[in-house]
Amino acid sequence: STDDPGSAGHEQVVFCQDRQSGLRAIIGIYSTALGPALGGTRFYPYASEAAALADVLDLSRGMAYKNALAGLDLGGGKAVIWGDPDQLKSESLLRAYGRFVQSLGGRYYTACDVGTFVADMDVIARETRYVTGRSVEHGGAGDSSVLTAWGVFQGMRAAAEHVWGTPSLRGRRVGVAGLGKVGRHLTGHLVDDGAEVVATDVDPRALAWARTNHPGVTLVDDTSALVAADIDVYAPCALGGALNDDTVPALRARVVAGAANNQLAHPGIEKQLADRGVLYAPDYVVNAGGVIQVADEIEGFNFDRAKLRATRIFDTTRQILRLADDEGVPPAVAADRLAERRMAEVGRLRAIH
Ligand code: NAI
Ligand code: K
């Protein structure tokens, strides 16, 4: 395509169909400038094929940027399986999908996403080598929330350093919205570092977990109470769109750093955050620990090596926040620029385009 593989559009989009199993999938490869495209498979009941296509185009592009900033030798891709996983998911469907992944000859590696799980990757792996996020028993990295939380913690420390001069979160009040897989591990790291955690979740089991394991955590009723609480850092760890026209004006935190994907509800939100003096550590930068964990499987999973890579999210976040200051742009824009720079510079060397 062009000199800038980071922004030159998608390289390849593959429509897959297997009538017998009911498989309808789309694999989007945005870029292989840095290496094979890696990104999960989302299994979701899209309203239409157009909606599935729009999602896979958007998500595969996002993965290229995430993988570039995670320092991985991997490009960006993503896949969607269109349908209700509860109705459709079967061994034959997953294996049919695995054969399509295999047919791309390693241009695309898949992994888990919404609607797909470690056990599904094990099934897909019976048809293709190009799959990560398998179970530990099958040589996989297992649950990626472990290093996702570790990376979010590192990104938060870098943001804290940028605002307060020290990366330590000792004595800071950190609001964790969502005590799921990532939120729980993150809470552990924060408590270990001496932070005061304020948290919320819609699931009573998650609240019970907090009461049992971290009795020092303050629980509040809902996300709006958390946002309005006297917190220093806000960590969205539930669903997307956490930063919106309702939450941003109410937010009292100086720093936002959390695991949730697509935290910015719409583009103008970045400016609203900046105007309120809130430092936003871009979601796709700080939540890259999960992809770092599963990507490590390609080399034969080594937890310590993967953890070291996730620890570097501290340095990357610091670099992005400094670049944002230097160039007078929001951190999300600085992050995009850095990702595009790496895709263009290293992609040029690989001479793929
Ligand atoms: P999860 O499903 O285990 O946890 C989400 C938690 O949020 C659940 O406990 C749920 O009850 C809670 N929740 C849902 N709606 C809520 C609301 N309105 N208010 C408060 N709590 C609410 O998911 P997980 O794996 O912990 O992921 C959390 C976020 O991080 C998601 O946005 C995910 O896409 C993102 N992420 C996760 C990665 C991973 O490796 N698990 C990697 C990168 C991003
Ligand atoms: K591209």
mmCIF file of C-alpha atoms and ligand atoms in Angstrom:
data_model
loop_
_atom_site.group_PDB
_atom_site.id
_atom_site.type_symbol
_atom_site.label_atom_id
_atom_site.label_comp_id
_atom_site.label_asym_id
_atom_site.label_seq_id
_atom_site.Cartn_x
_atom_site.Cartn_y
_atom_site.Cartn_z
ATOM 1 C CA SER A 1 0.000 0.000 0.000
ATOM 2 C CA THR A 2 1.706 3.273 1.049
ATOM 3 C CA ASP A 3 4.721 4.447 3.055
ATOM 4 C CA ASP A 4 2.613 4.500 6.199
ATOM 5 C CA PRO A 5 1.276 1.012 6.852
ATOM 6 C CA GLY A 6 -0.149 2.312 10.129
ATOM 7 C CA SER A 7 -2.820 4.352 8.411
ATOM 8 C CA ALA A 8 -3.142 2.898 4.933
ATOM 9 C CA GLY A 9 -6.326 0.926 5.521
ATOM 10 C CA HIS A 10 -6.839 -2.806 5.783
ATOM 11 C CA GLU A 11 -4.586 -5.289 4.011
ATOM 12 C CA GLN A 12 -7.072 -8.119 3.779
ATOM 13 C CA VAL A 13 -10.616 -8.957 4.815
ATOM 14 C CA VAL A 14 -11.751 -12.563 4.566
ATOM 15 C CA PHE A 15 -15.394 -13.724 4.611
ATOM 16 C CA CYS A 16 -15.755 -17.310 5.830
ATOM 17 C CA GLN A 17 -18.781 -19.559 5.582
ATOM 18 C CA ASP A 18 -19.527 -23.160 6.476
ATOM 19 C CA ARG A 19 -23.202 -23.900 5.935
ATOM 20 C CA GLN A 20 -23.307 -27.204 7.800
ATOM 21 C CA SER A 21 -22.069 -25.833 11.103
ATOM 22 C CA GLY A 22 -23.681 -22.414 10.544
ATOM 23 C CA LEU A 23 -20.344 -20.617 10.647
ATOM 24 C CA ARG A 24 -20.287 -17.094 9.307
ATOM 25 C CA ALA A 25 -17.094 -15.292 10.169
ATOM 26 C CA ILE A 26 -15.085 -12.295 8.989
ATOM 27 C CA ILE A 27 -11.332 -12.078 9.566
ATOM 28 C CA GLY A 28 -9.890 -8.576 9.314
ATOM 29 C CA ILE A 29 -6.160 -8.057 8.845
ATOM 30 C CA TYR A 30 -5.341 -4.403 9.233
ATOM 31 C CA SER A 31 -1.580 -4.649 9.127
ATOM 32 C CA THR A 32 1.213 -7.212 9.030
ATOM 33 C CA ALA A 33 3.848 -4.482 8.942
ATOM 34 C CA LEU A 34 5.333 -5.606 12.262
ATOM 35 C CA GLY A 35 4.606 -9.327 11.918
ATOM 36 C CA PRO A 36 1.633 -11.690 11.740
ATOM 37 C CA ALA A 37 -1.638 -10.004 12.678
ATOM 38 C CA LEU A 38 -2.783 -10.996 16.192
ATOM 39 C CA GLY A 39 -6.192 -10.364 17.696
ATOM 40 C CA GLY A 40 -9.059 -12.264 19.250
ATOM 41 C CA THR A 41 -12.226 -13.737 17.824
ATOM 42 C CA ARG A 42 -15.443 -12.068 18.949
ATOM 43 C CA PHE A 43 -18.517 -14.349 18.860
ATOM 44 C CA TYR A 44 -21.513 -12.045 18.943
ATOM 45 C CA PRO A 45 -25.113 -11.885 17.645
ATOM 46 C CA TYR A 46 -24.647 -8.885 15.346
ATOM 47 C CA ALA A 47 -27.830 -7.377 13.946
ATOM 48 C CA SER A 48 -26.479 -7.591 10.390
ATOM 49 C CA GLU A 49 -23.471 -8.545 8.344
ATOM 50 C CA ALA A 50 -22.745 -4.840 7.930
ATOM 51 C CA ALA A 51 -22.567 -4.443 11.704
ATOM 52 C CA ALA A 52 -20.222 -7.433 11.981
ATOM 53 C CA LEU A 53 -18.013 -6.018 9.244
ATOM 54 C CA ALA A 54 -17.883 -2.556 10.824
ATOM 55 C CA ASP A 55 -16.870 -4.096 14.140
ATOM 56 C CA VAL A 56 -14.113 -6.276 12.715
ATOM 57 C CA LEU A 57 -12.655 -3.398 10.700
ATOM 58 C CA ASP A 58 -12.604 -1.185 13.767
ATOM 59 C CA LEU A 59 -11.259 -3.845 16.136
ATOM 60 C CA SER A 60 -8.515 -5.083 13.788
ATOM 61 C CA ARG A 61 -7.231 -1.551 13.320
ATOM 62 C CA GLY A 62 -7.214 -1.082 17.090
ATOM 63 C CA MET A 63 -5.172 -4.249 17.513
ATOM 64 C CA ALA A 64 -2.496 -2.988 15.119
ATOM 65 C CA TYR A 65 -2.026 0.082 17.304
ATOM 66 C CA LYS A 66 -2.162 -1.892 20.554
ATOM 67 C CA ASN A 67 0.364 -4.496 19.384
ATOM 68 C CA ALA A 68 2.683 -1.825 18.002
ATOM 69 C CA LEU A 69 2.781 0.035 21.313
ATOM 70 C CA ALA A 70 3.128 -3.183 23.287
ATOM 71 C CA GLY A 71 6.474 -3.599 21.505
ATOM 72 C CA LEU A 72 5.385 -6.874 19.923
ATOM 73 C CA ASP A 73 6.619 -8.136 16.564
ATOM 74 C CA LEU A 74 3.000 -8.563 15.577
ATOM 75 C CA GLY A 75 0.574 -6.749 13.374
ATOM 76 C CA GLY A 76 -3.112 -6.141 13.976
ATOM 77 C CA GLY A 77 -6.049 -8.343 13.153
ATOM 78 C CA LYS A 78 -9.339 -9.459 14.602
ATOM 79 C CA ALA A 79 -12.152 -11.802 13.703
ATOM 80 C CA VAL A 80 -15.872 -11.884 14.336
ATOM 81 C CA ILE A 81 -18.192 -14.858 14.250
ATOM 82 C CA TRP A 82 -21.684 -13.634 13.535
ATOM 83 C CA GLY A 83 -24.354 -15.383 15.632
ATOM 84 C CA ASP A 84 -25.436 -16.245 19.142
ATOM 85 C CA PRO A 85 -22.690 -18.320 20.777
ATOM 86 C CA ASP A 86 -25.220 -20.025 23.085
ATOM 87 C CA GLN A 87 -27.131 -21.331 20.068
ATOM 88 C CA LEU A 88 -24.404 -21.861 17.520
ATOM 89 C CA LYS A 89 -21.147 -22.753 19.202
ATOM 90 C CA SER A 90 -20.141 -26.342 18.481
ATOM 91 C CA GLU A 91 -17.024 -28.388 17.919
ATOM 92 C CA SER A 92 -17.654 -28.456 14.175
ATOM 93 C CA LEU A 93 -18.220 -24.698 13.942
ATOM 94 C CA LEU A 94 -15.054 -23.911 15.882
ATOM 95 C CA ARG A 95 -13.043 -26.410 13.845
ATOM 96 C CA ALA A 96 -14.446 -25.052 10.581
ATOM 97 C CA TYR A 97 -13.350 -21.625 11.764
ATOM 98 C CA GLY A 98 -9.914 -23.026 12.700
ATOM 99 C CA ARG A 99 -9.474 -24.308 9.150
ATOM 100 C CA PHE A 100 -10.087 -20.816 7.770
ATOM 101 C CA VAL A 101 -7.490 -19.419 10.173
ATOM 102 C CA GLN A 102 -5.058 -22.143 9.052
ATOM 103 C CA SER A 103 -5.729 -21.330 5.391
ATOM 104 C CA LEU A 104 -4.230 -17.854 5.925
ATOM 105 C CA GLY A 105 -0.883 -19.546 6.496
ATOM 106 C CA GLY A 106 0.085 -17.568 9.591
ATOM 107 C CA ARG A 107 -0.856 -14.072 8.435
ATOM 108 C CA TYR A 108 -3.413 -14.062 11.263
ATOM 109 C CA TYR A 109 -3.190 -15.503 14.793
ATOM 110 C CA THR A 110 -6.384 -15.704 16.774
ATOM 111 C CA ALA A 111 -7.130 -15.538 20.533
ATOM 112 C CA CYS A 112 -10.088 -15.122 22.921
ATOM 113 C CA ASP A 113 -12.422 -12.140 22.923
ATOM 114 C CA VAL A 114 -16.038 -11.481 23.942
ATOM 115 C CA GLY A 115 -17.951 -14.760 23.532
ATOM 116 C CA THR A 116 -14.900 -17.019 23.121
ATOM 117 C CA PHE A 117 -12.935 -18.741 25.856
ATOM 118 C CA VAL A 118 -9.733 -20.654 26.513
ATOM 119 C CA ALA A 119 -11.542 -23.978 25.946
ATOM 120 C CA ASP A 120 -12.686 -22.751 22.495
ATOM 121 C CA MET A 121 -9.087 -21.932 21.556
ATOM 122 C CA ASP A 122 -8.117 -25.489 22.432
ATOM 123 C CA VAL A 123 -10.725 -26.745 19.940
ATOM 124 C CA ILE A 124 -9.637 -24.282 17.238
ATOM 125 C CA ALA A 125 -6.044 -25.437 17.836
ATOM 126 C CA ARG A 126 -6.994 -28.899 16.571
ATOM 127 C CA GLU A 127 -7.216 -27.362 13.096
ATOM 128 C CA THR A 128 -4.613 -24.605 13.169
ATOM 129 C CA ARG A 129 -1.251 -23.701 14.640
ATOM 130 C CA TYR A 130 -2.118 -20.031 14.479
ATOM 131 C CA VAL A 131 -4.002 -19.734 17.745
ATOM 132 C CA THR A 132 -3.035 -18.327 21.162
ATOM 133 C CA GLY A 133 -4.876 -18.022 24.461
ATOM 134 C CA ARG A 134 -5.051 -21.801 24.837
ATOM 135 C CA SER A 135 -5.275 -23.505 28.220
ATOM 136 C CA VAL A 136 -2.187 -24.112 30.314
ATOM 137 C CA GLU A 137 -2.648 -27.881 29.770
ATOM 138 C CA HIS A 138 -2.306 -27.290 26.024
ATOM 139 C CA GLY A 139 0.806 -25.154 26.338
ATOM 140 C CA GLY A 140 -1.165 -21.937 26.473
ATOM 141 C CA ALA A 141 -0.886 -18.776 28.545
ATOM 142 C CA GLY A 142 -4.222 -19.300 30.287
ATOM 143 C CA ASP A 143 -6.265 -16.434 31.729
ATOM 144 C CA SER A 144 -4.890 -13.176 30.311
ATOM 145 C CA SER A 145 -6.435 -11.003 33.012
ATOM 146 C CA VAL A 146 -3.363 -11.654 35.186
ATOM 147 C CA LEU A 147 -0.979 -9.590 33.062
ATOM 148 C CA THR A 148 -3.718 -7.231 31.912
ATOM 149 C CA ALA A 149 -4.082 -6.126 35.533
ATOM 150 C CA TRP A 150 -0.315 -5.973 36.004
ATOM 151 C CA GLY A 151 0.031 -3.754 32.934
ATOM 152 C CA VAL A 152 -2.811 -1.454 34.016
ATOM 153 C CA PHE A 153 -1.088 -1.083 37.372
ATOM 154 C CA GLN A 154 2.167 -0.132 35.593
ATOM 155 C CA GLY A 155 0.405 2.382 33.358
ATOM 156 C CA MET A 156 -1.328 3.871 36.400
ATOM 157 C CA ARG A 157 2.034 4.229 38.172
ATOM 158 C CA ALA A 158 3.434 6.108 35.159
ATOM 159 C CA ALA A 159 0.406 8.434 35.130
ATOM 160 C CA ALA A 160 0.767 8.989 38.892
ATOM 161 C CA GLU A 161 4.419 9.901 38.404
ATOM 162 C CA HIS A 162 3.452 12.352 35.657
ATOM 163 C CA VAL A 163 0.928 14.124 37.885
ATOM 164 C CA TRP A 164 2.380 13.822 41.388
ATOM 165 C CA GLY A 165 6.095 13.245 40.738
ATOM 166 C CA THR A 166 6.140 9.762 42.259
ATOM 167 C CA PRO A 167 4.837 6.522 40.784
ATOM 168 C CA SER A 168 3.863 5.146 44.168
ATOM 169 C CA LEU A 169 0.156 4.875 44.818
ATOM 170 C CA ARG A 170 0.643 4.749 48.581
ATOM 171 C CA GLY A 171 -2.089 6.803 50.211
ATOM 172 C CA ARG A 172 -3.837 7.549 46.906
ATOM 173 C CA ARG A 173 -7.524 6.810 46.672
ATOM 174 C CA VAL A 174 -8.161 4.639 43.634
ATOM 175 C CA GLY A 175 -11.683 3.935 42.365
ATOM 176 C CA VAL A 176 -12.046 0.559 40.661
ATOM 177 C CA ALA A 177 -15.255 0.208 38.618
ATOM 178 C CA GLY A 178 -15.798 -3.494 37.981
ATOM 179 C CA LEU A 179 -14.382 -6.237 40.192
ATOM 180 C CA GLY A 180 -14.220 -8.920 37.524
ATOM 181 C CA LYS A 181 -11.160 -10.865 36.467
ATOM 182 C CA VAL A 182 -8.989 -7.796 35.862
ATOM 183 C CA GLY A 183 -10.463 -5.592 38.604
ATOM 184 C CA ARG A 184 -9.735 -8.211 41.256
ATOM 185 C CA HIS A 185 -6.079 -8.655 40.301
ATOM 186 C CA LEU A 186 -5.698 -4.887 40.029
ATOM 187 C CA THR A 187 -7.193 -4.389 43.493
ATOM 188 C CA GLY A 188 -4.580 -6.805 44.846
ATOM 189 C CA HIS A 189 -1.709 -4.804 43.316
ATOM 190 C CA LEU A 190 -3.151 -1.522 44.593
ATOM 191 C CA VAL A 191 -3.625 -2.824 48.125
ATOM 192 C CA ASP A 192 -0.059 -4.207 48.076
ATOM 193 C CA ASP A 193 1.208 -0.771 47.035
ATOM 194 C CA GLY A 194 -0.604 0.914 49.935
ATOM 195 C CA ALA A 195 -3.427 2.542 47.973
ATOM 196 C CA GLU A 196 -6.894 3.050 49.425
ATOM 197 C CA VAL A 197 -9.294 1.261 47.089
ATOM 198 C CA VAL A 198 -12.902 2.353 46.564
ATOM 199 C CA ALA A 199 -14.807 -0.072 44.346
ATOM 200 C CA THR A 200 -18.140 -1.020 42.851
ATOM 201 C CA ASP A 201 -19.699 -3.830 40.817
ATOM 202 C CA VAL A 202 -23.225 -4.747 39.723
ATOM 203 C CA ASP A 203 -22.656 -8.386 40.651
ATOM 204 C CA PRO A 204 -23.155 -9.178 44.370
ATOM 205 C CA ARG A 205 -20.638 -12.049 44.050
ATOM 206 C CA ALA A 206 -17.941 -9.553 43.123
ATOM 207 C CA LEU A 207 -18.785 -7.445 46.192
ATOM 208 C CA ALA A 208 -18.691 -10.555 48.375
ATOM 209 C CA TRP A 209 -15.247 -11.342 46.942
ATOM 210 C CA ALA A 210 -14.021 -7.897 48.018
ATOM 211 C CA ARG A 211 -15.468 -8.170 51.525
ATOM 212 C CA THR A 212 -13.785 -11.544 52.028
ATOM 213 C CA ASN A 213 -10.415 -10.901 50.414
ATOM 214 C CA HIS A 214 -9.905 -7.168 50.970
ATOM 215 C CA PRO A 215 -11.983 -5.980 53.911
ATOM 216 C CA GLY A 216 -10.176 -2.617 53.742
ATOM 217 C CA VAL A 217 -11.771 -1.807 50.371
ATOM 218 C CA THR A 218 -14.633 0.714 50.535
ATOM 219 C CA LEU A 219 -17.624 -0.424 48.473
ATOM 220 C CA VAL A 220 -19.990 2.107 46.919
ATOM 221 C CA ASP A 221 -23.432 1.621 45.328
ATOM 222 C CA ASP A 222 -22.711 2.200 41.679
ATOM 223 C CA THR A 223 -20.396 3.779 39.125
ATOM 224 C CA SER A 224 -21.924 7.250 39.468
ATOM 225 C CA ALA A 225 -21.231 7.170 43.213
ATOM 226 C CA LEU A 226 -17.683 6.023 42.477
ATOM 227 C CA VAL A 227 -17.082 8.766 39.916
ATOM 228 C CA ALA A 228 -18.401 11.425 42.313
ATOM 229 C CA ALA A 229 -16.375 10.071 45.238
ATOM 230 C CA ASP A 230 -13.246 11.803 46.502
ATOM 231 C CA ILE A 231 -10.836 9.649 44.495
ATOM 232 C CA ASP A 232 -7.417 10.470 43.003
ATOM 233 C CA VAL A 233 -7.460 7.824 40.275
ATOM 234 C CA TYR A 234 -10.377 6.312 38.368
ATOM 235 C CA ALA A 235 -9.876 2.805 36.961
ATOM 236 C CA PRO A 236 -12.719 1.711 34.624
ATOM 237 C CA CYS A 237 -12.587 -2.105 34.599
ATOM 238 C CA ALA A 238 -16.112 -2.985 33.470
ATOM 239 C CA LEU A 239 -17.575 -2.094 30.070
ATOM 240 C CA GLY A 240 -16.724 0.430 27.348
ATOM 241 C CA GLY A 241 -17.850 4.062 27.242
ATOM 242 C CA ALA A 242 -16.934 4.751 30.884
ATOM 243 C CA LEU A 243 -15.853 8.295 30.023
ATOM 244 C CA ASN A 244 -18.960 10.044 28.723
ATOM 245 C CA ASP A 245 -20.958 13.262 29.005
ATOM 246 C CA ASP A 246 -22.373 12.191 32.382
ATOM 247 C CA THR A 247 -19.260 10.846 34.086
ATOM 248 C CA VAL A 248 -16.592 13.326 32.965
ATOM 249 C CA PRO A 249 -18.251 16.463 34.439
ATOM 250 C CA ALA A 250 -18.746 14.596 37.738
ATOM 251 C CA LEU A 251 -15.278 13.060 37.883
ATOM 252 C CA ARG A 252 -13.091 14.178 40.797
ATOM 253 C CA ALA A 253 -10.039 12.053 39.964
ATOM 254 C CA ARG A 254 -6.907 13.630 38.433
ATOM 255 C CA VAL A 255 -5.933 10.411 36.646
ATOM 256 C CA VAL A 256 -7.902 7.847 34.631
ATOM 257 C CA ALA A 257 -6.179 4.501 34.038
ATOM 258 C CA GLY A 258 -8.124 1.288 33.682
ATOM 259 C CA ALA A 259 -8.552 -1.956 31.771
ATOM 260 C CA ALA A 260 -11.844 -1.407 29.959
ATOM 261 C CA ASN A 261 -11.669 -1.192 26.172
ATOM 262 C CA ASN A 262 -12.990 1.906 24.356
ATOM 263 C CA GLN A 263 -13.345 4.070 27.449
ATOM 264 C CA LEU A 264 -13.884 7.286 25.477
ATOM 265 C CA ALA A 265 -17.591 7.377 24.578
ATOM 266 C CA HIS A 266 -16.959 9.812 21.706
ATOM 267 C CA PRO A 267 -14.024 11.818 20.318
ATOM 268 C CA GLY A 268 -14.849 15.130 22.060
ATOM 269 C CA ILE A 269 -14.458 13.482 25.462
ATOM 270 C CA GLU A 270 -10.669 13.741 25.289
ATOM 271 C CA LYS A 271 -10.883 17.516 25.237
ATOM 272 C CA GLN A 272 -13.402 17.578 28.093
ATOM 273 C CA LEU A 273 -10.996 15.519 30.174
ATOM 274 C CA ALA A 274 -8.069 17.777 29.324
ATOM 275 C CA ASP A 275 -10.118 20.909 30.127
ATOM 276 C CA ARG A 276 -10.884 19.485 33.553
ATOM 277 C CA GLY A 277 -7.198 18.745 34.122
ATOM 278 C CA VAL A 278 -7.753 15.000 34.100
ATOM 279 C CA LEU A 279 -4.868 12.900 32.793
ATOM 280 C CA TYR A 280 -6.149 9.998 30.711
ATOM 281 C CA ALA A 281 -3.802 7.049 30.212
ATOM 282 C CA PRO A 282 -5.063 5.600 26.899
ATOM 283 C CA ASP A 283 -6.942 2.320 27.437
ATOM 284 C CA TYR A 284 -5.302 0.402 24.637
ATOM 285 C CA VAL A 285 -1.844 1.303 25.959
ATOM 286 C CA VAL A 286 -2.374 0.301 29.577
ATOM 287 C CA ASN A 287 -4.522 -2.798 28.920
ATOM 288 C CA ALA A 288 -2.019 -4.448 26.537
ATOM 289 C CA GLY A 289 -0.813 -6.909 29.199
ATOM 290 C CA GLY A 290 -3.415 -9.442 28.045
ATOM 291 C CA VAL A 291 -2.255 -9.474 24.451
ATOM 292 C CA ILE A 292 1.348 -9.528 25.664
ATOM 293 C CA GLN A 293 0.501 -12.620 27.722
ATOM 294 C CA VAL A 294 -1.136 -14.542 24.866
ATOM 295 C CA ALA A 295 1.417 -13.367 22.266
ATOM 296 C CA ASP A 296 4.121 -14.978 24.364
ATOM 297 C CA GLU A 297 2.625 -18.369 23.521
ATOM 298 C CA ILE A 298 3.961 -18.036 19.982
ATOM 299 C CA GLU A 299 7.473 -18.378 21.436
ATOM 300 C CA GLY A 300 6.417 -21.101 23.915
ATOM 301 C CA PHE A 301 4.812 -19.505 26.940
ATOM 302 C CA ASN A 302 7.169 -18.146 29.598
ATOM 303 C CA PHE A 303 5.358 -16.201 32.323
ATOM 304 C CA ASP A 304 8.411 -14.291 33.567
ATOM 305 C CA ARG A 305 9.318 -13.089 30.077
ATOM 306 C CA ALA A 306 5.729 -12.019 29.447
ATOM 307 C CA LYS A 307 5.531 -10.234 32.802
ATOM 308 C CA LEU A 308 8.723 -8.330 32.025
ATOM 309 C CA ARG A 309 7.176 -7.159 28.754
ATOM 310 C CA ALA A 310 3.996 -6.099 30.545
ATOM 311 C CA THR A 311 6.087 -4.219 33.109
ATOM 312 C CA ARG A 312 7.396 -2.058 30.246
ATOM 313 C CA ILE A 313 3.901 -0.577 29.920
ATOM 314 C CA PHE A 314 5.232 1.774 32.604
ATOM 315 C CA ASP A 315 7.905 3.129 30.225
ATOM 316 C CA THR A 316 5.573 3.291 27.228
ATOM 317 C CA THR A 317 2.920 5.195 29.172
ATOM 318 C CA ARG A 318 5.551 7.603 30.489
ATOM 319 C CA GLN A 319 6.875 8.167 26.962
ATOM 320 C CA ILE A 320 3.363 8.837 25.633
ATOM 321 C CA LEU A 321 2.493 11.301 28.402
ATOM 322 C CA ARG A 322 5.725 13.224 27.777
ATOM 323 C CA LEU A 323 5.139 13.226 24.022
ATOM 324 C CA ALA A 324 1.601 14.527 24.623
ATOM 325 C CA ASP A 325 3.010 17.429 26.663
ATOM 326 C CA ASP A 326 5.738 18.164 24.114
ATOM 327 C CA GLU A 327 3.380 18.151 21.155
ATOM 328 C CA GLY A 328 0.442 19.769 22.980
ATOM 329 C CA VAL A 329 -1.975 16.957 22.142
ATOM 330 C CA PRO A 330 -4.106 14.620 24.288
ATOM 331 C CA PRO A 331 -2.374 11.364 25.344
ATOM 332 C CA ALA A 332 -4.602 9.294 23.029
ATOM 333 C CA VAL A 333 -3.345 11.270 20.032
ATOM 334 C CA ALA A 334 0.265 10.956 21.190
ATOM 335 C CA ALA A 335 -0.220 7.191 21.551
ATOM 336 C CA ASP A 336 -1.587 6.899 18.004
ATOM 337 C CA ARG A 337 1.362 8.877 16.655
ATOM 338 C CA LEU A 338 3.882 6.666 18.435
ATOM 339 C CA ALA A 339 2.179 3.512 17.159
ATOM 340 C CA GLU A 340 2.073 4.858 13.598
ATOM 341 C CA ARG A 341 5.726 5.821 13.817
ATOM 342 C CA ARG A 342 6.753 2.288 14.853
ATOM 343 C CA MET A 343 4.571 0.658 12.175
ATOM 344 C CA ALA A 344 6.026 2.931 9.499
ATOM 345 C CA GLU A 345 9.671 2.752 10.579
ATOM 346 C CA VAL A 346 9.886 -0.954 11.366
ATOM 347 C CA GLY A 347 7.358 -1.926 8.697
ATOM 348 C CA ARG A 348 9.514 -0.178 6.109
ATOM 349 C CA LEU A 349 12.485 -2.311 7.160
ATOM 350 C CA ARG A 350 10.439 -5.470 6.776
ATOM 351 C CA ALA A 351 9.487 -4.275 3.288
ATOM 352 C CA ILE A 352 6.167 -6.032 3.377
ATOM 353 C CA HIS A 353 4.231 -3.266 1.689
HETATM 354 P P1 NAI B 1 -15.150 -9.498 33.567
HETATM 355 O O1 NAI B 1 -16.387 -9.799 32.824
HETATM 356 O O2 NAI B 1 -14.466 -10.593 34.316
HETATM 357 O O3 NAI B 1 -15.397 -8.318 34.624
HETATM 358 C C1 NAI B 1 -16.215 -7.222 34.390
HETATM 359 C C2 NAI B 1 -16.870 -6.876 35.712
HETATM 360 O O4 NAI B 1 -17.583 -5.648 35.569
HETATM 361 C C3 NAI B 1 -17.880 -7.918 36.185
HETATM 362 O O5 NAI B 1 -17.620 -8.272 37.536
HETATM 363 C C4 NAI B 1 -19.222 -7.199 36.038
HETATM 364 O O6 NAI B 1 -20.168 -7.598 37.002
HETATM 365 C C5 NAI B 1 -18.812 -5.761 36.227
HETATM 366 N N1 NAI B 1 -19.759 -4.790 35.669
HETATM 367 C C6 NAI B 1 -20.483 -4.877 34.523
HETATM 368 N N2 NAI B 1 -21.233 -3.776 34.365
HETATM 369 C C7 NAI B 1 -20.976 -2.973 35.418
HETATM 370 C C8 NAI B 1 -21.441 -1.687 35.807
HETATM 371 N N3 NAI B 1 -22.331 -1.008 35.071
HETATM 372 N N4 NAI B 1 -20.951 -1.160 36.949
HETATM 373 C C9 NAI B 1 -20.056 -1.840 37.695
HETATM 374 N N5 NAI B 1 -19.588 -3.047 37.370
HETATM 375 C C10 NAI B 1 -20.029 -3.607 36.247
HETATM 376 O O7 NAI B 1 -14.152 -8.847 32.484
HETATM 377 P P2 NAI B 1 -12.600 -8.609 32.616
HETATM 378 O O8 NAI B 1 -11.874 -9.679 31.906
HETATM 379 O O9 NAI B 1 -12.238 -8.297 34.015
HETATM 380 O O10 NAI B 1 -12.423 -7.306 31.714
HETATM 381 C C11 NAI B 1 -12.784 -6.027 32.184
HETATM 382 C C12 NAI B 1 -12.603 -5.003 31.067
HETATM 383 O O11 NAI B 1 -11.250 -5.007 30.632
HETATM 384 C C13 NAI B 1 -13.446 -5.273 29.820
HETATM 385 O O12 NAI B 1 -13.826 -4.041 29.264
HETATM 386 C C14 NAI B 1 -12.479 -5.975 28.902
HETATM 387 O O13 NAI B 1 -12.806 -5.792 27.538
HETATM 388 C C15 NAI B 1 -11.183 -5.253 29.237
HETATM 389 N N6 NAI B 1 -9.995 -6.024 28.932
HETATM 390 C C16 NAI B 1 -9.797 -7.258 29.494
HETATM 391 C C17 NAI B 1 -8.676 -7.998 29.196
HETATM 392 C C18 NAI B 1 -8.430 -9.325 29.818
HETATM 393 O O14 NAI B 1 -7.322 -9.872 29.612
HETATM 394 N N7 NAI B 1 -9.340 -9.904 30.582
HETATM 395 C C19 NAI B 1 -7.649 -7.480 28.245
HETATM 396 C C20 NAI B 1 -7.914 -6.142 27.776
HETATM 397 C C21 NAI B 1 -9.065 -5.470 28.100
HETATM 398 K K K B 2 -2.476 -0.959 7.089
#
